[in-house]
Coordinates of C-alpha atoms in Angstrom, one line a residue:
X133 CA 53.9 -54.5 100.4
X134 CA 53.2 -51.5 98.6
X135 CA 49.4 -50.2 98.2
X136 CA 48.0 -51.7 94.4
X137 CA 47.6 -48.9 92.7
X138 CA 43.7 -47.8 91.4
X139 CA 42.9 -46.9 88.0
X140 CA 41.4 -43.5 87.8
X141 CA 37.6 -43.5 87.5
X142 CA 36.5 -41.7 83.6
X143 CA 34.1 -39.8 83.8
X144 CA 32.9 -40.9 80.4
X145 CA 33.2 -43.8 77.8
X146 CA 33.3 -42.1 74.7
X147 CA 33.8 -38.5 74.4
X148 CA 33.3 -36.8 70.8
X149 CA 35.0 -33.7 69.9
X150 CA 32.8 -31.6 67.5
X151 CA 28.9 -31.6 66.1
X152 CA 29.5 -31.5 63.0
X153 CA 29.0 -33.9 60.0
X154 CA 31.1 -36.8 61.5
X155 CA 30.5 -35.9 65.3
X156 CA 27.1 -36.2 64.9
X157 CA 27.2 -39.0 62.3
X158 CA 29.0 -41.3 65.4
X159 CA 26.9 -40.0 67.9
X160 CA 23.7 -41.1 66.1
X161 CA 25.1 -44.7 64.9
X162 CA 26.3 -45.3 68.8
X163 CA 22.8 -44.1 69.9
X164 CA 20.9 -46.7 67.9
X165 CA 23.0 -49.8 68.8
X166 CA 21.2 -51.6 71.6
X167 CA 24.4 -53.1 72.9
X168 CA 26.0 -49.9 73.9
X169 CA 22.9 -48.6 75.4
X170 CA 24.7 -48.6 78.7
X171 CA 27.8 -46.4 77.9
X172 CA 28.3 -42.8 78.5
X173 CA 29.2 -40.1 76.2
X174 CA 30.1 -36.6 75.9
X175 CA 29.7 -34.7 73.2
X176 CA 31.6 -31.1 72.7
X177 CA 30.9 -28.6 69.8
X178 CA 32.4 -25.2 69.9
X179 CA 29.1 -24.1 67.6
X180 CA 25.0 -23.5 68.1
X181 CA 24.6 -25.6 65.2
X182 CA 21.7 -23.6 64.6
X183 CA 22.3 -22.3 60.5
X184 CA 22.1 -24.2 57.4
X185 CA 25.7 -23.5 56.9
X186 CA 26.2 -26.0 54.3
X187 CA 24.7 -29.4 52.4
X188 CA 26.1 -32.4 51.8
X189 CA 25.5 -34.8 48.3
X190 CA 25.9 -38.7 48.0
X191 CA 25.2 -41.4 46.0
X192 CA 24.0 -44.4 47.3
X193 CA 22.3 -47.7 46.3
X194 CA 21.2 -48.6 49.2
X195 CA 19.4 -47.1 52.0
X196 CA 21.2 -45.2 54.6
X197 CA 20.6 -44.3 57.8
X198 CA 20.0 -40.1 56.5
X199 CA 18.0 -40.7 53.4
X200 CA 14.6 -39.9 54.8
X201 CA 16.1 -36.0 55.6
X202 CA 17.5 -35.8 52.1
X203 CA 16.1 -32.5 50.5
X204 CA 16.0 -33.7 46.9
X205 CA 17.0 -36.8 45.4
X206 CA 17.5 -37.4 41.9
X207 CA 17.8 -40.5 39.3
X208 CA 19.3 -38.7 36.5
X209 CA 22.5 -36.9 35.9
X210 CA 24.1 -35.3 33.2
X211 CA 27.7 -35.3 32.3
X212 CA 29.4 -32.3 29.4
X213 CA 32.4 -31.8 27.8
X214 CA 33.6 -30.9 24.7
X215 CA 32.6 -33.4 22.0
X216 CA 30.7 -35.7 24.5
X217 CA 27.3 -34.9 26.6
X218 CA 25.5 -37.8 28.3
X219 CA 22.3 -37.8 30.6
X220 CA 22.5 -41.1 32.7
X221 CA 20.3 -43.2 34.1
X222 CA 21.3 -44.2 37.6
X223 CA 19.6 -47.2 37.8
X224 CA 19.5 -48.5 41.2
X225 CA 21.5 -45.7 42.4
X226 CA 20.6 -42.6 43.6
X227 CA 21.8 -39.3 43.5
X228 CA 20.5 -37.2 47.6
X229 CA 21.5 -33.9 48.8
X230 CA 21.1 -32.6 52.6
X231 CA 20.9 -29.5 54.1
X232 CA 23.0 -28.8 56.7
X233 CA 20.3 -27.7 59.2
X234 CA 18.3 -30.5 58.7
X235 CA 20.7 -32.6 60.0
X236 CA 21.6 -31.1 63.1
X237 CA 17.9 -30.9 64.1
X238 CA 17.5 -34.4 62.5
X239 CA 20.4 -35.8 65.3
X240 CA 19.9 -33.9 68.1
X241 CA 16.3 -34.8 67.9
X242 CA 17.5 -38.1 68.4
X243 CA 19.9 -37.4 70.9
X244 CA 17.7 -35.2 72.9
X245 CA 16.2 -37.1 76.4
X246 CA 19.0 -39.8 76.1
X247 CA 20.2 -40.0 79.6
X248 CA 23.6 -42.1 77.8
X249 CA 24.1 -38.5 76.1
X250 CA 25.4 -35.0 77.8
X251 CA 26.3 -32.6 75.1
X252 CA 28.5 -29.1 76.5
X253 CA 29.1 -25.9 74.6
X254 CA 33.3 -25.4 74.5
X255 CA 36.2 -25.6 72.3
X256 CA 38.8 -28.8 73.0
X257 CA 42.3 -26.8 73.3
X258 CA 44.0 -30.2 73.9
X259 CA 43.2 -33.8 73.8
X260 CA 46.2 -36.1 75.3
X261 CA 46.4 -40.3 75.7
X262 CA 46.6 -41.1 79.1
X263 CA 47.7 -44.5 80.7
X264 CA 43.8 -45.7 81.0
X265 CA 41.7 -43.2 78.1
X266 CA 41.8 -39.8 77.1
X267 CA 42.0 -36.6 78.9
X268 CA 40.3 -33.2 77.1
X269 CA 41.0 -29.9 78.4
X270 CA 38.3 -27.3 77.0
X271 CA 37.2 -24.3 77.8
X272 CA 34.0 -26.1 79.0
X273 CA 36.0 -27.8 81.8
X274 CA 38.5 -30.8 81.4
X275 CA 37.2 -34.3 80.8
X276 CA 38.3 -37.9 80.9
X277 CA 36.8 -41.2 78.9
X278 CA 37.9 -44.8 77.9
X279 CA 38.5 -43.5 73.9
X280 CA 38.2 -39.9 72.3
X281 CA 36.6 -39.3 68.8
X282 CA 38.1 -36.3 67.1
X283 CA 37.0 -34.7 64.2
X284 CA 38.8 -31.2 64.6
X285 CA 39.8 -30.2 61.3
X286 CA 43.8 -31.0 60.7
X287 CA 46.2 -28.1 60.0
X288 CA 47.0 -29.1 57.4
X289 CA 49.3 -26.0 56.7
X290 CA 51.5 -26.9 59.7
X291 CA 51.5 -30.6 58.4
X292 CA 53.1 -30.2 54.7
X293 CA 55.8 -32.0 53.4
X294 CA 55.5 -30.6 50.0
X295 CA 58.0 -32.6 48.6
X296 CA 56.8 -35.7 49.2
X297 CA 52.5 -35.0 48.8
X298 CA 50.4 -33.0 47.1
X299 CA 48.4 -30.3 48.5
X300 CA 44.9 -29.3 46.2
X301 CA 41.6 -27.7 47.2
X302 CA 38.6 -28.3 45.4
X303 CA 36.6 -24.6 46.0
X304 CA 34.1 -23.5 44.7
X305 CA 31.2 -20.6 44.6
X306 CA 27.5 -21.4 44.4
X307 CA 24.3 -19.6 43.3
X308 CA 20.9 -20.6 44.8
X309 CA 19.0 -19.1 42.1
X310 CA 15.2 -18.3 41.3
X311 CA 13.5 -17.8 38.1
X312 CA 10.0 -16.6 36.8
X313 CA 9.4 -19.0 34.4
X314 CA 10.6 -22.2 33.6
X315 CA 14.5 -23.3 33.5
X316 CA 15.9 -25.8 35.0
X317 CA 15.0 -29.8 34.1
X318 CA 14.6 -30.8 37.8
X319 CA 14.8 -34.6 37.3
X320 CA 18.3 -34.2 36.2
X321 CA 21.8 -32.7 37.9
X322 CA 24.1 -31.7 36.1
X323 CA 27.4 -33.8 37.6
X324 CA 29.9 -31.8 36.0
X325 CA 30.0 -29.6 32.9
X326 CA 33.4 -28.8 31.9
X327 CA 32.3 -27.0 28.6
X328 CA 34.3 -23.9 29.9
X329 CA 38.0 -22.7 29.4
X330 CA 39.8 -25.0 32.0
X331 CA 42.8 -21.6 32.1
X332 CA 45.3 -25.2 33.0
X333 CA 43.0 -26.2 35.8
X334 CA 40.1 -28.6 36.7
X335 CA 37.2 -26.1 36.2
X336 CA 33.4 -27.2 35.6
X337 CA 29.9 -26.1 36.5
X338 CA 27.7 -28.2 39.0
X339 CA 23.6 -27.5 39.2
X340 CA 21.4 -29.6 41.3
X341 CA 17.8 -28.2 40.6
X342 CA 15.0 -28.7 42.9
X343 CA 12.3 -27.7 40.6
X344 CA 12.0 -26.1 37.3
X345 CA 12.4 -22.4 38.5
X346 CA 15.1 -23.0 41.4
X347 CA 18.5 -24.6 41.1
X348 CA 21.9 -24.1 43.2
X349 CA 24.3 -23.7 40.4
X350 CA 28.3 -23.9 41.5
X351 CA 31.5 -22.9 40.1
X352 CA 33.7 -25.6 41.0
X353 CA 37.8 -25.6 40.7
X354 CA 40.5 -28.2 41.7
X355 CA 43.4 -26.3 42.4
X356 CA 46.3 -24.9 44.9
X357 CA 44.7 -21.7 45.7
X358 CA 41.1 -20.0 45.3
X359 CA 40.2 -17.2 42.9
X360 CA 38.7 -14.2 43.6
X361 CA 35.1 -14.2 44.1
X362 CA 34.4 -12.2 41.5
X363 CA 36.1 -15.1 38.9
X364 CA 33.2 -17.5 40.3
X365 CA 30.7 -15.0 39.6
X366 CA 32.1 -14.2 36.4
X367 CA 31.6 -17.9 35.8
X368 CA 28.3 -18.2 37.0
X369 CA 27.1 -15.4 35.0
X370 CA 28.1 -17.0 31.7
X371 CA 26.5 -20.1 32.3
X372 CA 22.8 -18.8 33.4
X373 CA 23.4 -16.3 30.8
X374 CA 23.8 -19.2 28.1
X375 CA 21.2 -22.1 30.5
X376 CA 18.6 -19.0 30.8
X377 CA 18.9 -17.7 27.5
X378 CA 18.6 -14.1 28.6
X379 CA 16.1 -14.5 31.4
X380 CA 16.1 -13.0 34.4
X381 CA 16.8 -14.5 37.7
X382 CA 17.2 -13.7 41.7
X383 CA 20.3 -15.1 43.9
X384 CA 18.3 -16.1 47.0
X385 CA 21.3 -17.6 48.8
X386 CA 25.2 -18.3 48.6
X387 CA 27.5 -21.1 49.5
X388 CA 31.4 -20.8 49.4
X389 CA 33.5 -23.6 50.6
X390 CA 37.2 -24.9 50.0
X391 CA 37.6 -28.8 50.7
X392 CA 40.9 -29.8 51.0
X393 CA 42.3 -32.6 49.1
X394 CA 45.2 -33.8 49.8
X395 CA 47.8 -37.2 49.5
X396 CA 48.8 -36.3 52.8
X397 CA 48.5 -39.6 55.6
X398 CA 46.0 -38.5 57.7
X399 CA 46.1 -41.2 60.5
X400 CA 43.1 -43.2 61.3
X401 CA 44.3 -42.8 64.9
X402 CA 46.4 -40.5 67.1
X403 CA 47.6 -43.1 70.0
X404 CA 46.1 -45.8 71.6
X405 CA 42.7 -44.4 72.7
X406 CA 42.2 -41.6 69.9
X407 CA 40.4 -42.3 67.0
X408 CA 40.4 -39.3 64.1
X409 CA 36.9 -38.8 62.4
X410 CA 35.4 -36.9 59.3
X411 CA 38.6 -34.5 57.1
X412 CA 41.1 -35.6 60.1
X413 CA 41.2 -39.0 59.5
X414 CA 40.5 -39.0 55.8
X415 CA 37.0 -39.5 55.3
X416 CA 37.0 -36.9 52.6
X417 CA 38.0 -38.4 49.2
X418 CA 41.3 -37.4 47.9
X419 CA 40.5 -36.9 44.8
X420 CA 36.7 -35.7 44.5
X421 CA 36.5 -34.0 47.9
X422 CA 32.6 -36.6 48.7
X423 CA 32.7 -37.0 52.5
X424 CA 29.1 -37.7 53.1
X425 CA 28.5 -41.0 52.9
X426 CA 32.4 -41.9 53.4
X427 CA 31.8 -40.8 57.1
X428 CA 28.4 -42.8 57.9
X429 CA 30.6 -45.8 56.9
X430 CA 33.2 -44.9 59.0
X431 CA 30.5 -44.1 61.6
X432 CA 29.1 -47.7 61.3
X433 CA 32.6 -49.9 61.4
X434 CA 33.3 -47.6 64.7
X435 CA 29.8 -48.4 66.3
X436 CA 29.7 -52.0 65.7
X437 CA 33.7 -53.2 66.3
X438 CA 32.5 -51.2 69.7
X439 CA 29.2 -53.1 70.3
X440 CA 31.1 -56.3 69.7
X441 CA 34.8 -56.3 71.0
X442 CA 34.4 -53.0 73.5
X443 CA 37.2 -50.9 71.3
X444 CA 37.8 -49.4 68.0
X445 CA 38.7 -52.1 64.6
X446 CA 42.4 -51.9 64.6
X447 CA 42.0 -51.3 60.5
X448 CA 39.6 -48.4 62.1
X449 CA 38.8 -47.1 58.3
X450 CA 39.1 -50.4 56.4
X451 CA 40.7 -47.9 53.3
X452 CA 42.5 -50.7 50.7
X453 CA 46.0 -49.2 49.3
X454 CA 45.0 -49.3 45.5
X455 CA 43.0 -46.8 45.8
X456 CA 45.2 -44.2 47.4
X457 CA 47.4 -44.7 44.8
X458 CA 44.6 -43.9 42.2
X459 CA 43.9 -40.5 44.5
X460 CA 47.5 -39.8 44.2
X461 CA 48.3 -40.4 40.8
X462 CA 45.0 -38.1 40.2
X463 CA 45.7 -35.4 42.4
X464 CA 49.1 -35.4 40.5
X465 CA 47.9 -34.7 37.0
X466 CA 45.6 -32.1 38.4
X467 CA 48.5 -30.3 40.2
X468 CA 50.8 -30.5 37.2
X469 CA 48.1 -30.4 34.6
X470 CA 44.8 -29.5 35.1
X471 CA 43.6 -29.0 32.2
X472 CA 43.5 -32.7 31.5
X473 CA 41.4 -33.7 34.0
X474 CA 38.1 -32.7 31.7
X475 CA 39.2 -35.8 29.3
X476 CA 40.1 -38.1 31.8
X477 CA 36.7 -37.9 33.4
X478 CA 35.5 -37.4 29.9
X479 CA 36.8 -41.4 28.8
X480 CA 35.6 -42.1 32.6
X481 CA 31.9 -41.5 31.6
X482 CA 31.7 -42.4 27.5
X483 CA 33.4 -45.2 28.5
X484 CA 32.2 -46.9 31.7
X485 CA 28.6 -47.8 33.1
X486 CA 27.5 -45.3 36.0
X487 CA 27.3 -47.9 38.3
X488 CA 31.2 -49.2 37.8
X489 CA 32.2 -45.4 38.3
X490 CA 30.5 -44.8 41.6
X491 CA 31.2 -48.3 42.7
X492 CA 35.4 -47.4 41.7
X493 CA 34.7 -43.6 43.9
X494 CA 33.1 -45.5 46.3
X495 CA 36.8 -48.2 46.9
X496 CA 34.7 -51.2 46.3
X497 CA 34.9 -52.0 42.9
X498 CA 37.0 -55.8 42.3
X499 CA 40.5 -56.1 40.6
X500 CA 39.0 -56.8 38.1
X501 CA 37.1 -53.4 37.5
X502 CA 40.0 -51.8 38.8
X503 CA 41.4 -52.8 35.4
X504 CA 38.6 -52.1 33.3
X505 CA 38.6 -48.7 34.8
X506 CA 42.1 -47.6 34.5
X507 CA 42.4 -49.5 30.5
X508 CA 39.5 -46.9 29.9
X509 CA 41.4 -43.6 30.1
X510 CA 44.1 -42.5 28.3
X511 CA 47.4 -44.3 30.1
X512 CA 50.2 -41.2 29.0
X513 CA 48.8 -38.3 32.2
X514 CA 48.9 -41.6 34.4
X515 CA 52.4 -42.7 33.0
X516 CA 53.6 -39.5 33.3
X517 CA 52.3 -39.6 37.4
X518 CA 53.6 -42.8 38.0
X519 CA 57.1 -41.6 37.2
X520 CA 56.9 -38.5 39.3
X521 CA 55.0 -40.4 42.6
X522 CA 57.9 -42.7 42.0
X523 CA 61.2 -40.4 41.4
X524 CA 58.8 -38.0 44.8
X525 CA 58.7 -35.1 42.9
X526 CA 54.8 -34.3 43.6
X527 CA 53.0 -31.7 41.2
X528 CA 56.0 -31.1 39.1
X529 CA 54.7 -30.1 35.2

């Protein structure tokens, strides 16, 4: 009789690839559930994590697990276009931004002394299914666990189908900005203010102030491809000239980014014992580019199918179909015409409580709203897309 054959031994049980806002948003959740206190976990990030390289915004209505870090919070925000200007009430919402830095410290605090937890410095080159787990091959060493979490970003250039998706980026420019006197209403941000030439694109300025003399005030675009950076300047200029009414201000800091929005399938998983986190497996909204708070969800279903059944939900996001199709039919008007993306969010806002609009960005709004929210806009753009998503002809004007 032959020998019975012995499972390798893994050196881990879960193994996260990457620090950053989902690698650490998994690693905290599986740190605070008691009923995995006895698994092992390895956590690789190529980075120190040691900058405030970016923030993060949300809106929630109930608490979550990152509020108490938040850097401002707000229960107003303001909403401008031609012919219509709102300020809202948020009710029992509210509107939280984070700083990068903050959360890194805020995690790896928590992380730091927990023997379940050993954290390397490398870069995962490759990350393969094997017959029993996962094996990752880094430039810290090669490793082996039961599953593998990856948030890598996807190349997304090497993915394209371009006739069958549509490929957008929302980028954007942004100002942290100082004043002498008084100039910003700090209990308000302003959401989006499309008040300036759209040029056949989704173009508005965002501000979230954290007091009356300091404000980080973006130049936001959803389109194919960025601008120069002196077009968002040129932007940013006209607006504090018009906000600041000839007042003189100091740039204190600067954020560019370009978020990738996309109708691309980005799986949920990549084999049996690989489970795609954050951009990779589609925790950023298609068609707003808000990640935050999508990812501590994600996070959470993860952490507790785990603590329950000992593997990841087979459903591992719990996304519902409808509302791809709303990301798809929106990322197709903005593609072929951008420029009517202002009135569409215009109707959105003059014609919709704030609560059934973040509740419909959100995915958890009832068939019900679903309706409401779509017999609120203007049906020709959305027509117009359903034709084109259906005849797979993707962006064409």
């Amino acid at each position: 009789m032959p020998p019975a054959t012995v499972a390798p031994v893994l050196e881990y049980d879960y193994l996260i690839v990457g620090g950053g806002a989902a690698g650490l948003s998994l690693a905290y959740h599986l740190a605070q559930e008691p009923r995995l206190a006895g698994k092992k976990v390895l956590l690789i990030e190529p980075d120190a994590k040691d900058q405030n390289d970016r923030t993060w915004s949300y809106w929630s209505d109930t608490p979550m697990a990152f509020d108490g870090i938040a850097a401002h919070e707000w229960r107003q925000i303001a909403f401008r276009s031609p012919g219509f200007e709102k300020v809202i009430d948020l009710g029992a919402y509210r509107y939280r931004m984070i700083r990068g830095l903050d959360y890194y410290h805020f995690v790896r605090k928590a992380l730091a002394g927990n023997s379940q937890f050993d954290q390397v410095r490398g870069t995962v080159e490759s990350l393969e299914n094997t017959a029993t787990g996962v094996r990752a091959r880094s430039t810290a060493g090669t490793f082996t666990a039961r599953y593998a979490f990856d948030s890598r970003p996807p190349n997304l250039q090497q993915l394209r189908q371009p006739r069958r998706h549509r490929y957008l980026l929302q980028h954007f420019v942004g100002w942290e900005v100082e004043t002498d006197a008084d100039a910003f209403n700090p209990e308000v941000v302003e959401f989006m203010d499309f008040r300036g030439e759209q040029h056949h694109e989704a173009r508005f300025i965002y501000v979230l102030p954290f007091s009356a003399r300091k404000a980080l005030v973006e130049y936001t675009l959803f389109s194919e491809t960025p601008l120069p950076k002196a077009e968002y300047e040129a932007a940013i200029r006209e607006y504090l000239a018009t906000t600041l009414a000839g007042q003189d201000y100091r740039i204190t800091a600067v954020e560019i980014g370009a978020i990738p929005m996309t109708d691309h399938p980005l799986p949920a998983r990549t084999g049996a014992h690989i489970v795609n986190l954050g951009t990779r497996g589609g925790r950023a909204k298609p068609s707003t580019g808000y990640a935050f708070k999508r990812i501590q969800q994600h996070s959470a279903r993860l952490v507790e199918a785990l603590a329950r059944t000992g593997h990841p939900p087979a459903n591992a996001t719990g996304d519902r179909w409808q509302f791809h199709l709303f990301d798809t039919l929106l990322l197709d008007i903005m593609k072929r015409r951008g420029e009517t993306t202002r009135d569409i969010f215009r109707e959105l806002f003059e014609r919709n409580p704030v609560a059934r609009i973040f509740r419909f960005l959100d995915e958890t709004t009832s068939w019900a709203d679903n309706l409401r929210v779509m017999n609120s806009v203007t049906p020709g753009p959305f027509m117009r897309s359903i034709g084109q998503v259906l005849r797979g002809k993707p962006g064409q004007r």
